[in-house]
Amino acid sequence: MTKLSTKYAGLNLSSPLIAASSGLTDTVKNIVELEKAGVGAIVLKSIFEEEILMEMEQVKNAMTGRPYVFPETFDYLDEEPHEDLTRKYLTLIKESKAAVAIPIIASINCVSNQKWVYLAQEIEKAGADALELNLFSLPSTTEAPAGEIEEMYVELVAKVVKMVKIPVTVKISHYYTAMGQMIEKFAGTGIKGIVLFNRYYAPDIDINQESISGSFVLSSSTDVSLPLRWIALSSGKVKVDFAASTGVHDGESAVKLLLAGASAVQLASVIYKRGLNVIDELNHFILNWMKGKKYDSIADFQGKVNYKSTSNPASWERTQFMREFRHFVNQ
Ligand SMILES: Cc1cc2nc3c(=O)[nH]c(=O)nc-3n(C[C@H](O)[C@H](O)[C@H](O)COP(=O)(O)O)c2cc1C
């Protein structure tokens, strides 16, 4: 019998479709609906380092100058961010775990190597099945050299991996000069999975008001080419699982990413655009495609067209349009 089950980052998933970290995954009600709709796992909306630090700062400010507060209290605050945000997040993990059978992956947005990485342990205690580290701040200042910033991310990930027993994965951006090397460095920390790639808030301009307006929030289907290339280039070389994120809008893209070597694909924009029914549509597409090709399991074809396995690996490395596109331009 044809089966959609897959293994990702040490987790057994009934489907390779994962609900990506977003506003869709921040309530127990939504999580229950996503499970019913057919996703194989959930990544909770990220808890943001900046928000926690802001909250700790507010607590510190409120305490400063009070006669009964010892200076050590501030050290304690630095070590243990146990304020409202954290408590709410841990409650979401516990309640989600109680409400659904599929794996719950918690997510922390990390921008710096702060002491509070101990939060990972609290997340583990709350029962999360895995932890996704959403790594990125926009280094818009020119002060820190690239190598320093990259080293900081790798150190942070290594530190978290040491602190917990649950699988840790990283979700990264595509803004690295030597992407292949970064993927290898992250893999060397002991993580179990890499999510390629995150998509960020990107400001837009209103030309009538001549001011900054909203943002390009949702992806489009052509955005999938970036994770497709990098999963194909990396999946046969690096010993971690890969999950695709960005631009998965239909079953065909999901199949392509599995052929490129992904163990799972994450969905956000397509669910925002088309609602929960799209999950069933994608699951059916993958299943029917597998039946047509006589594959019994995802493992039978996963990575079949990646850099290592294809007869024409150089195509994955090519960046320039060459002779065969000449007629396309002339049309
Ligand atoms: C409204 C919205 C909120 C998001 N919030 C988070 C978040 O908290 N943490 C995170 O890692 N990614 C977040 N993302 C990024 C998604 O998880 C996903 O990586 C990105 O949207 C690309 O996938 P897609 O093309 O399926 O939308 C968010 C995306 C959207 C659209």
CSV table of C-alpha atoms and ligand atoms in Angstrom, one decimal:
chain,number,residue,atom,x,y,z
A,1,MET,CA,0.0,0.0,0.0
A,2,THR,CA,1.3,3.5,-0.9
A,3,LYS,CA,2.2,5.4,2.2
A,4,LEU,CA,2.8,9.1,2.8
A,5,SER,CA,4.8,8.6,6.0
A,6,THR,CA,8.2,10.1,6.3
A,7,LYS,CA,11.0,10.6,8.9
A,8,TYR,CA,12.1,14.1,9.5
A,9,ALA,CA,14.7,15.1,12.2
A,10,GLY,CA,14.0,11.9,14.1
A,11,LEU,CA,10.3,12.4,14.1
A,12,ASN,CA,7.8,10.0,12.4
A,13,LEU,CA,5.4,12.0,10.3
A,14,SER,CA,2.2,10.6,8.7
A,15,SER,CA,2.5,13.1,5.9
A,16,PRO,CA,5.5,15.1,4.6
A,17,LEU,CA,3.4,18.3,4.8
A,18,ILE,CA,4.2,20.4,7.9
A,19,ALA,CA,2.3,23.5,8.9
A,20,ALA,CA,5.1,26.2,9.0
A,21,SER,CA,5.6,28.5,11.9
A,22,SER,CA,3.2,31.4,11.4
A,23,GLY,CA,0.0,33.0,12.7
A,24,LEU,CA,-1.7,29.7,11.6
A,25,THR,CA,0.0,27.8,14.4
A,26,ASP,CA,-0.3,30.0,17.5
A,27,THR,CA,-3.6,28.6,19.0
A,28,VAL,CA,-4.6,25.1,20.0
A,29,LYS,CA,-7.8,25.5,18.0
A,30,ASN,CA,-5.9,26.1,14.8
A,31,ILE,CA,-3.5,23.3,15.6
A,32,VAL,CA,-6.4,20.8,16.0
A,33,GLU,CA,-7.8,21.9,12.7
A,34,LEU,CA,-4.5,21.6,10.9
A,35,GLU,CA,-4.1,18.0,12.2
A,36,LYS,CA,-7.6,17.2,10.9
A,37,ALA,CA,-6.8,18.7,7.6
A,38,GLY,CA,-3.9,16.3,7.2
A,39,VAL,CA,-0.5,17.9,8.1
A,40,GLY,CA,2.1,15.5,9.5
A,41,ALA,CA,3.5,18.0,12.1
A,42,ILE,CA,3.2,21.5,13.3
A,43,VAL,CA,5.8,24.2,13.9
A,44,LEU,CA,4.5,26.6,16.4
A,45,LYS,CA,4.7,30.3,15.8
A,46,SER,CA,8.1,31.5,17.0
A,47,ILE,CA,8.7,33.0,20.4
A,48,PHE,CA,10.9,36.0,19.7
A,49,GLU,CA,14.1,36.7,21.5
A,50,GLU,CA,13.6,40.5,21.0
A,51,GLU,CA,10.2,40.3,22.7
A,52,ILE,CA,11.5,38.3,25.7
A,53,LEU,CA,14.4,40.7,26.1
A,54,MET,CA,12.1,43.7,26.0
A,55,GLU,CA,9.9,42.1,28.6
A,56,MET,CA,12.9,41.4,30.8
A,57,GLU,CA,14.0,45.0,30.4
A,58,GLN,CA,10.6,46.2,31.5
A,59,VAL,CA,10.8,44.0,34.6
A,60,LYS,CA,14.3,45.2,35.4
A,61,ASN,CA,13.3,48.9,34.9
A,62,ALA,CA,10.3,48.4,37.2
A,63,MET,CA,12.5,46.8,39.9
A,64,THR,CA,15.4,49.3,39.7
A,65,GLY,CA,15.7,51.5,42.8
A,66,ARG,CA,13.5,49.4,45.0
A,67,PRO,CA,15.2,48.8,48.4
A,68,TYR,CA,14.4,45.1,48.6
A,69,VAL,CA,15.9,44.2,45.2
A,70,PHE,CA,19.4,42.7,45.3
A,71,PRO,CA,21.6,43.2,42.3
A,72,GLU,CA,21.8,39.4,41.9
A,73,THR,CA,18.1,39.5,41.0
A,74,PHE,CA,19.1,41.0,37.7
A,75,ASP,CA,21.5,38.2,37.0
A,76,TYR,CA,18.7,35.8,37.7
A,77,LEU,CA,16.5,37.6,35.2
A,78,ASP,CA,19.2,37.4,32.6
A,79,GLU,CA,19.4,33.7,33.2
A,80,GLU,CA,15.7,32.9,33.4
A,81,PRO,CA,13.2,34.7,31.3
A,82,HIS,CA,10.2,33.3,33.0
A,83,GLU,CA,7.8,36.1,32.3
A,84,ASP,CA,4.4,36.1,30.7
A,85,LEU,CA,5.4,35.5,27.1
A,86,THR,CA,7.5,32.4,28.0
A,87,ARG,CA,4.8,31.1,30.3
A,88,LYS,CA,2.1,31.5,27.6
A,89,TYR,CA,4.4,29.8,25.0
A,90,LEU,CA,5.0,26.8,27.3
A,91,THR,CA,1.3,26.5,27.9
A,92,LEU,CA,0.7,26.5,24.2
A,93,ILE,CA,3.1,23.6,23.9
A,94,LYS,CA,1.5,21.6,26.7
A,95,GLU,CA,-2.0,22.1,25.5
A,96,SER,CA,-1.2,21.4,21.9
A,97,LYS,CA,0.5,18.1,22.9
A,98,ALA,CA,-2.5,17.1,24.9
A,99,ALA,CA,-4.9,18.0,22.0
A,100,VAL,CA,-3.2,16.3,19.0
A,101,ALA,CA,-1.2,13.2,18.2
A,102,ILE,CA,1.1,14.7,15.5
A,103,PRO,CA,4.5,16.1,16.5
A,104,ILE,CA,4.7,19.6,17.9
A,105,ILE,CA,7.9,21.5,16.9
A,106,ALA,CA,8.5,24.6,19.0
A,107,SER,CA,10.3,27.6,17.4
A,108,ILE,CA,12.6,30.2,18.8
A,109,ASN,CA,13.6,33.3,16.9
A,110,CYS,CA,17.2,33.8,17.8
A,111,VAL,CA,19.1,36.9,16.9
A,112,SER,CA,22.0,36.8,19.3
A,113,ASN,CA,24.0,34.5,21.6
A,114,GLN,CA,22.1,35.4,24.8
A,115,LYS,CA,22.3,33.5,28.0
A,116,TRP,CA,18.6,32.8,27.9
A,117,VAL,CA,19.1,29.9,25.4
A,118,TYR,CA,18.3,27.9,28.5
A,119,LEU,CA,14.7,28.5,27.3
A,120,ALA,CA,15.2,25.5,25.0
A,121,GLN,CA,15.3,23.3,28.1
A,122,GLU,CA,11.9,24.8,29.3
A,123,ILE,CA,10.5,24.0,25.9
A,124,GLU,CA,11.7,20.4,26.2
A,125,LYS,CA,10.2,20.1,29.6
A,126,ALA,CA,6.9,21.4,28.3
A,127,GLY,CA,6.8,18.4,26.0
A,128,ALA,CA,7.8,19.7,22.6
A,129,ASP,CA,8.9,16.9,20.2
A,130,ALA,CA,11.6,19.1,18.6
A,131,LEU,CA,12.8,22.6,18.5
A,132,GLU,CA,13.3,24.7,15.3
A,133,LEU,CA,15.7,27.7,15.7
A,134,ASN,CA,14.7,30.5,13.5
A,135,LEU,CA,18.0,32.2,12.9
A,136,PHE,CA,18.1,35.7,11.6
A,137,SER,CA,18.5,39.3,12.3
A,138,LEU,CA,19.1,41.7,9.4
A,139,PRO,CA,22.8,42.8,9.9
A,140,SER,CA,22.2,46.3,8.4
A,141,THR,CA,25.1,47.9,10.2
A,142,THR,CA,28.5,47.5,8.6
A,143,GLU,CA,30.4,47.1,11.8
A,144,ALA,CA,30.4,43.3,12.2
A,145,PRO,CA,32.2,41.2,9.7
A,146,ALA,CA,30.3,38.4,8.0
A,147,GLY,CA,32.4,35.7,9.5
A,148,GLU,CA,31.7,37.0,13.0
A,149,ILE,CA,28.0,37.0,12.6
A,150,GLU,CA,28.0,33.5,11.0
A,151,GLU,CA,30.2,32.2,13.8
A,152,MET,CA,27.8,33.6,16.4
A,153,TYR,CA,24.9,31.7,14.8
A,154,VAL,CA,26.9,28.4,14.7
A,155,GLU,CA,27.9,28.8,18.3
A,156,LEU,CA,24.4,29.6,19.4
A,157,VAL,CA,23.1,26.5,17.7
A,158,ALA,CA,25.8,24.3,19.1
A,159,LYS,CA,25.0,25.6,22.6
A,160,VAL,CA,21.3,24.8,22.3
A,161,VAL,CA,22.0,21.3,20.9
A,162,LYS,CA,24.1,20.5,24.0
A,163,MET,CA,21.3,21.7,26.3
A,164,VAL,CA,18.4,19.5,25.1
A,165,LYS,CA,17.8,15.9,24.2
A,166,ILE,CA,15.0,16.6,21.7
A,167,PRO,CA,15.9,17.1,18.0
A,168,VAL,CA,17.0,20.6,17.2
A,169,THR,CA,16.6,22.0,13.6
A,170,VAL,CA,17.6,25.3,12.2
A,171,LYS,CA,15.6,27.5,9.8
A,172,ILE,CA,17.9,29.8,7.9
A,173,SER,CA,17.8,32.6,5.4
A,174,HIS,CA,19.4,32.4,1.9
A,175,TYR,CA,21.5,35.5,2.7
A,176,TYR,CA,24.9,33.8,3.0
A,177,THR,CA,27.8,34.1,0.6
A,178,ALA,CA,29.0,30.5,1.0
A,179,MET,CA,25.7,28.7,1.5
A,180,GLY,CA,27.1,25.2,1.1
A,181,GLN,CA,29.7,25.9,3.8
A,182,MET,CA,27.2,27.3,6.2
A,183,ILE,CA,24.9,24.3,5.8
A,184,GLU,CA,27.9,22.1,6.6
A,185,LYS,CA,28.8,24.2,9.6
A,186,PHE,CA,25.3,24.0,11.0
A,187,ALA,CA,25.1,20.3,10.3
A,188,GLY,CA,28.4,19.9,12.3
A,189,THR,CA,26.7,21.2,15.5
A,190,GLY,CA,24.6,18.0,15.9
A,191,ILE,CA,21.3,19.4,14.6
A,192,LYS,CA,18.9,16.9,13.1
A,193,GLY,CA,17.4,19.0,10.4
A,194,ILE,CA,17.7,22.2,8.3
A,195,VAL,CA,14.8,24.2,7.0
A,196,LEU,CA,15.6,26.0,3.7
A,197,PHE,CA,14.5,28.9,3.7
A,198,ASN,CA,12.8,31.4,5.9
A,199,ARG,CA,10.9,34.3,4.3
A,200,TYR,CA,11.0,37.6,6.0
A,201,TYR,CA,8.8,40.7,6.4
A,202,ALA,CA,9.9,42.9,3.5
A,203,PRO,CA,8.7,46.5,3.5
A,204,ASP,CA,7.0,48.0,0.4
A,205,ILE,CA,6.5,51.6,-0.7
A,206,ASP,CA,3.2,53.3,-1.4
A,207,ILE,CA,4.0,55.5,-4.5
A,208,ASN,CA,0.9,57.7,-3.9
A,209,GLN,CA,1.7,58.5,-0.3
A,210,GLU,CA,5.5,58.2,-1.0
A,211,SER,CA,5.8,56.3,2.3
A,212,ILE,CA,6.5,52.9,3.6
A,213,SER,CA,3.5,50.7,3.3
A,214,GLY,CA,2.7,47.2,4.4
A,215,SER,CA,4.8,44.3,3.2
A,216,PHE,CA,5.0,41.5,0.7
A,217,VAL,CA,3.7,39.0,3.2
A,218,LEU,CA,2.9,35.8,1.2
A,219,SER,CA,5.1,33.9,-1.2
A,220,SER,CA,4.3,33.0,-4.8
A,221,SER,CA,4.8,29.6,-6.4
A,222,THR,CA,8.0,30.6,-8.3
A,223,ASP,CA,9.8,31.3,-5.0
A,224,VAL,CA,10.2,27.5,-4.7
A,225,SER,CA,13.2,27.5,-7.0
A,226,LEU,CA,15.5,28.6,-4.3
A,227,PRO,CA,14.9,25.8,-1.7
A,228,LEU,CA,14.6,23.4,-4.6
A,229,ARG,CA,18.2,24.2,-5.8
A,230,TRP,CA,19.8,24.2,-2.3
A,231,ILE,CA,18.1,21.0,-1.1
A,232,ALA,CA,19.1,19.3,-4.3
A,233,LEU,CA,22.7,20.5,-3.9
A,234,SER,CA,23.0,19.7,-0.2
A,235,SER,CA,20.8,16.7,0.6
A,236,GLY,CA,23.2,14.0,-0.7
A,237,LYS,CA,26.2,15.6,0.9
A,238,VAL,CA,25.2,16.7,4.3
A,239,LYS,CA,24.0,14.2,6.9
A,240,VAL,CA,20.9,16.0,8.2
A,241,ASP,CA,17.3,16.0,7.1
A,242,PHE,CA,16.0,18.8,5.0
A,243,ALA,CA,12.6,20.5,5.1
A,244,ALA,CA,11.7,22.9,2.4
A,245,SER,CA,10.0,26.2,3.1
A,246,THR,CA,9.0,29.0,0.8
A,247,GLY,CA,6.9,28.8,-2.3
A,248,VAL,CA,5.3,25.4,-1.9
A,249,HIS,CA,1.9,26.1,-3.4
A,250,ASP,CA,0.9,22.8,-5.0
A,251,GLY,CA,1.5,19.1,-5.0
A,252,GLU,CA,3.8,19.2,-7.9
A,253,SER,CA,6.3,21.5,-6.0
A,254,ALA,CA,6.1,19.2,-3.0
A,255,VAL,CA,7.0,16.2,-5.2
A,256,LYS,CA,9.9,18.1,-6.8
A,257,LEU,CA,11.3,19.0,-3.4
A,258,LEU,CA,11.0,15.3,-2.2
A,259,LEU,CA,12.9,14.3,-5.4
A,260,ALA,CA,15.5,16.9,-4.6
A,261,GLY,CA,16.0,15.2,-1.2
A,262,ALA,CA,13.7,17.0,1.2
A,263,SER,CA,12.2,14.8,4.0
A,264,ALA,CA,9.3,17.2,4.4
A,265,VAL,CA,7.9,20.4,3.1
A,266,GLN,CA,6.5,23.3,5.1
A,267,LEU,CA,3.4,25.3,4.1
A,268,ALA,CA,2.3,28.8,5.2
A,269,SER,CA,1.3,31.1,2.3
A,270,VAL,CA,-0.7,28.5,0.4
A,271,ILE,CA,-2.8,27.8,3.5
A,272,TYR,CA,-3.3,31.6,4.1
A,273,LYS,CA,-4.4,31.9,0.5
A,274,ARG,CA,-6.5,28.8,-0.1
A,275,GLY,CA,-7.5,27.6,3.3
A,276,LEU,CA,-7.1,24.2,5.1
A,277,ASN,CA,-8.6,22.1,2.2
A,278,VAL,CA,-5.4,22.7,0.2
A,279,ILE,CA,-3.6,20.3,2.6
A,280,ASP,CA,-5.8,17.4,1.5
A,281,GLU,CA,-5.4,18.4,-2.1
A,282,LEU,CA,-1.6,18.3,-1.8
A,283,ASN,CA,-1.6,15.0,0.1
A,284,HIS,CA,-3.7,13.4,-2.6
A,285,PHE,CA,-1.5,14.8,-5.4
A,286,ILE,CA,1.6,13.3,-3.8
A,287,LEU,CA,-0.2,9.9,-3.2
A,288,ASN,CA,-1.6,9.7,-6.7
A,289,TRP,CA,1.8,10.6,-8.2
A,290,MET,CA,3.4,7.9,-6.1
A,291,LYS,CA,0.8,5.3,-7.2
A,292,GLY,CA,1.4,6.3,-10.9
A,293,LYS,CA,5.1,5.8,-10.5
A,294,LYS,CA,4.6,2.6,-8.4
A,295,TYR,CA,6.4,4.0,-5.3
A,296,ASP,CA,5.2,2.5,-2.0
A,297,SER,CA,6.9,5.0,0.2
A,298,ILE,CA,8.6,8.4,0.1
A,299,ALA,CA,11.9,6.8,0.9
A,300,ASP,CA,11.7,5.0,-2.5
A,301,PHE,CA,12.2,8.3,-4.5
A,302,GLN,CA,13.5,10.8,-2.0
A,303,GLY,CA,16.6,12.5,-3.3
A,304,LYS,CA,16.4,10.7,-6.7
A,305,VAL,CA,17.1,13.9,-8.6
A,306,ASN,CA,19.5,15.5,-6.2
A,307,TYR,CA,23.1,16.6,-7.0
A,308,LYS,CA,24.5,13.3,-5.9
A,309,SER,CA,22.1,11.0,-7.7
A,310,THR,CA,21.2,12.8,-11.0
A,311,SER,CA,23.1,12.1,-14.2
A,312,ASN,CA,23.4,15.8,-14.8
A,313,PRO,CA,24.5,17.3,-11.5
A,314,ALA,CA,26.0,20.4,-13.1
A,315,SER,CA,22.5,21.7,-13.9
A,316,TRP,CA,22.0,22.3,-10.2
A,317,GLU,CA,25.1,24.6,-10.1
A,318,ARG,CA,24.4,26.5,-13.3
A,319,THR,CA,23.5,30.2,-12.7
A,320,GLN,CA,23.9,31.7,-16.2
A,321,PHE,CA,21.3,31.4,-19.0
A,322,MET,CA,23.2,29.9,-21.9
A,323,ARG,CA,22.8,29.1,-25.5
A,324,GLU,CA,19.5,27.2,-25.2
A,325,PHE,CA,17.7,30.3,-23.9
A,326,ARG,CA,18.8,32.5,-26.8
A,327,HIS,CA,15.6,31.8,-28.7
A,328,PHE,CA,13.5,32.4,-25.6
A,329,VAL,CA,15.0,36.0,-25.4
A,330,ASN,CA,14.5,36.6,-29.1
A,331,GLN,CA,10.8,35.6,-29.1
B,1,LIG,C1,2.1,35.8,8.6
B,1,LIG,C2,3.4,35.0,8.7
B,1,LIG,C3,4.0,34.8,9.9
B,1,LIG,C4,5.1,34.1,10.0
B,1,LIG,N1,5.7,33.9,11.3
B,1,LIG,C5,6.8,33.2,11.4
B,1,LIG,C6,7.4,32.9,12.6
B,1,LIG,O1,7.0,33.3,13.7
B,1,LIG,N2,8.6,32.1,12.7
B,1,LIG,C7,9.1,31.6,11.5
B,1,LIG,O2,10.1,30.9,11.6
B,1,LIG,N3,8.6,31.8,10.3
B,1,LIG,C8,7.5,32.6,10.2
B,1,LIG,N4,6.9,32.8,9.0
B,1,LIG,C9,7.6,32.3,7.8
B,1,LIG,C10,6.9,30.9,7.4
B,1,LIG,O3,7.1,29.9,8.4
B,1,LIG,C11,7.5,30.4,6.1
B,1,LIG,O4,8.9,30.1,6.3
B,1,LIG,C12,7.5,31.4,5.0
B,1,LIG,O5,6.2,32.0,4.9
B,1,LIG,C13,7.7,30.8,3.6
B,1,LIG,O6,6.8,29.7,3.4
B,1,LIG,P1,5.5,29.9,2.4
B,1,LIG,O7,6.0,30.2,1.1
B,1,LIG,O8,4.8,28.5,2.5
B,1,LIG,O9,4.7,31.0,3.0
B,1,LIG,C14,5.7,33.5,8.9
B,1,LIG,C15,5.1,33.7,7.6
B,1,LIG,C16,3.9,34.4,7.5
B,1,LIG,C17,3.3,34.6,6.1
